[in-house]
Tab-separated table of C-alpha atoms in Angstrom:
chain	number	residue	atom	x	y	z
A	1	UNK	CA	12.212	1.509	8.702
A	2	UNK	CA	12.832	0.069	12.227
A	3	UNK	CA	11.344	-2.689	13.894
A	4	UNK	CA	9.546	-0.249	16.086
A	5	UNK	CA	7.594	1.055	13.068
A	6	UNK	CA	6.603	-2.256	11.750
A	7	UNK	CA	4.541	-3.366	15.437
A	8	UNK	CA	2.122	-1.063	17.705
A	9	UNK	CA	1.231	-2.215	21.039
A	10	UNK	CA	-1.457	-0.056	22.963
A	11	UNK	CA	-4.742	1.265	22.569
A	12	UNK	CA	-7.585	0.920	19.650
A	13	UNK	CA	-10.830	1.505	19.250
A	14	UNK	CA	-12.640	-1.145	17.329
A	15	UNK	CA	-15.735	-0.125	15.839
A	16	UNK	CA	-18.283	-2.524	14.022
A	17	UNK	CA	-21.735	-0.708	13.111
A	18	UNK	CA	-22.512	1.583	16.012
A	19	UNK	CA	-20.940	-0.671	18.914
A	20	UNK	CA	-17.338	0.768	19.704
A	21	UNK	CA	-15.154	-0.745	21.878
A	22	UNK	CA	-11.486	0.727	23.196
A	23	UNK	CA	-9.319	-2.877	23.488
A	24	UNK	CA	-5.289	-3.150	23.788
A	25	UNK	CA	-4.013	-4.412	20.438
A	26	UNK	CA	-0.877	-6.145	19.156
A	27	UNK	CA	-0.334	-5.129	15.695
A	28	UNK	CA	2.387	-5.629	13.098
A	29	UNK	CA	2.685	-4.847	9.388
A	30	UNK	CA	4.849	-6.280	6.722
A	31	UNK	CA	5.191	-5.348	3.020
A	32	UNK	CA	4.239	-8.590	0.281
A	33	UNK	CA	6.271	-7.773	-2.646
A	34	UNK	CA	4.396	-10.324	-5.104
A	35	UNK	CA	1.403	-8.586	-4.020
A	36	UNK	CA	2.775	-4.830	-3.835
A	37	UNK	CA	0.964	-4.212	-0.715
A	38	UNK	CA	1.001	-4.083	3.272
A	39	UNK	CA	-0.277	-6.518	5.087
A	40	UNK	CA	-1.153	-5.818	8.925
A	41	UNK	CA	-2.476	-8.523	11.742
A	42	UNK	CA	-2.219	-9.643	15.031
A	43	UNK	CA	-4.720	-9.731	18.520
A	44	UNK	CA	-7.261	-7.499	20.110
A	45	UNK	CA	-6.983	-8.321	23.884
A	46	UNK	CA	-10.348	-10.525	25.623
A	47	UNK	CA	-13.182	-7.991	25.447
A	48	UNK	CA	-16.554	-9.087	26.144
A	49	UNK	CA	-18.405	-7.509	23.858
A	50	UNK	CA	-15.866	-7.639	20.587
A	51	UNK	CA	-16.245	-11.462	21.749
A	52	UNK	CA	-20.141	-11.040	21.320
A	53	UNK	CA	-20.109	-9.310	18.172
A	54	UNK	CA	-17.541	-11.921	16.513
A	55	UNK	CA	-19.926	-15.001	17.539
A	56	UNK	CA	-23.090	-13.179	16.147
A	57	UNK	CA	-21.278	-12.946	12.740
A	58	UNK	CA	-19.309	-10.007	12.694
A	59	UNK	CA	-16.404	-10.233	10.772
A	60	UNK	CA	-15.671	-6.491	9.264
A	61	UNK	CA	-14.691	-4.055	11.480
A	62	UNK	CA	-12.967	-0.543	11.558
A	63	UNK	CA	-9.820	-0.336	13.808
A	64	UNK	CA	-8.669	3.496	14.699
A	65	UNK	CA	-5.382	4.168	16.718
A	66	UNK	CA	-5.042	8.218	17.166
A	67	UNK	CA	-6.050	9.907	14.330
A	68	UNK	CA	-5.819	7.295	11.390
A	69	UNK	CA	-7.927	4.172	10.386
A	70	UNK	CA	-8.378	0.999	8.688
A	71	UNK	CA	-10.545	-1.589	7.865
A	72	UNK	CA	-9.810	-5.051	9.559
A	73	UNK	CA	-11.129	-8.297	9.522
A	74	UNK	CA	-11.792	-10.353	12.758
A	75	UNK	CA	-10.546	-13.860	13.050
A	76	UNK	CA	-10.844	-16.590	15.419
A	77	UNK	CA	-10.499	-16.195	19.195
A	78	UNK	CA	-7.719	-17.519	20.526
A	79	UNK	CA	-8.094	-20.041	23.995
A	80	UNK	CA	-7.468	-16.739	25.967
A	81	UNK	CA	-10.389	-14.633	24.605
A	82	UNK	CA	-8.144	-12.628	22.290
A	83	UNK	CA	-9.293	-11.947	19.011
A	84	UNK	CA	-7.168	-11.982	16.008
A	85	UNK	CA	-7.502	-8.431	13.740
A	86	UNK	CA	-6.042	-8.512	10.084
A	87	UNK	CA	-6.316	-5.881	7.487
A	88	UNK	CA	-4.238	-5.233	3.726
A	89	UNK	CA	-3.185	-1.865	3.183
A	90	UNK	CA	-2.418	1.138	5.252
A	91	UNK	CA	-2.126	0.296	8.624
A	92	UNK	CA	-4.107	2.084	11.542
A	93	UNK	CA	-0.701	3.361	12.769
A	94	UNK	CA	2.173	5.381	11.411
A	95	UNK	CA	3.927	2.392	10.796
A	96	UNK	CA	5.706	3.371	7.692
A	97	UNK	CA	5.688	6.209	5.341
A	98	UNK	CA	3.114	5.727	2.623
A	99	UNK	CA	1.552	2.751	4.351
């Protein structure tokens, strides 16, 4: 596996009930051992409305790159506007084979 793999940096759609929004995302994934999972996180880009749904309480969230999908978690902004995404499992990209 290459470090190109492990990150994605582009387009996603983040969907939380029926509000979609298409944000640029910074995404990498890293296997936990202990656990015997993936692990994927990093920042959706300052979007109004993703901004909006995070302060009225939304926390899960869908994130779909292409063809594939996960389920995420949002996190606190950052002082930019950037939100942070995190989800366990297989990641919303072909990041690695199985993942």
């Amino acid at each position: 596996m290459s470090d190109a793999d492990e990150e994605y940096r582009g387009e996603a759609e983040i969907r939380a009930g029926e509000t979609a929004v298409t944000v640029t995302v910074r995404l990498s994934v890293q296997f936990e051992p202990v656990e015997g999972r993936y692990r994927w996180a990093g920042r959706a880009a300052p979007d109004a409305t993703l901004s909006a749904q995070l302060r009225s309480g939304t926390r899960d969230v869908t994130v779909r790159i292409g063809e594939r999908e996960a389920a995420a978690r949002l996190g606190e902004p950052d002082p930019w506007g950037g939100v942070r995404l995190s989800g366990v499992g297989r990641a919303p990209w072909s990041a690695v084979a199985g993942a």
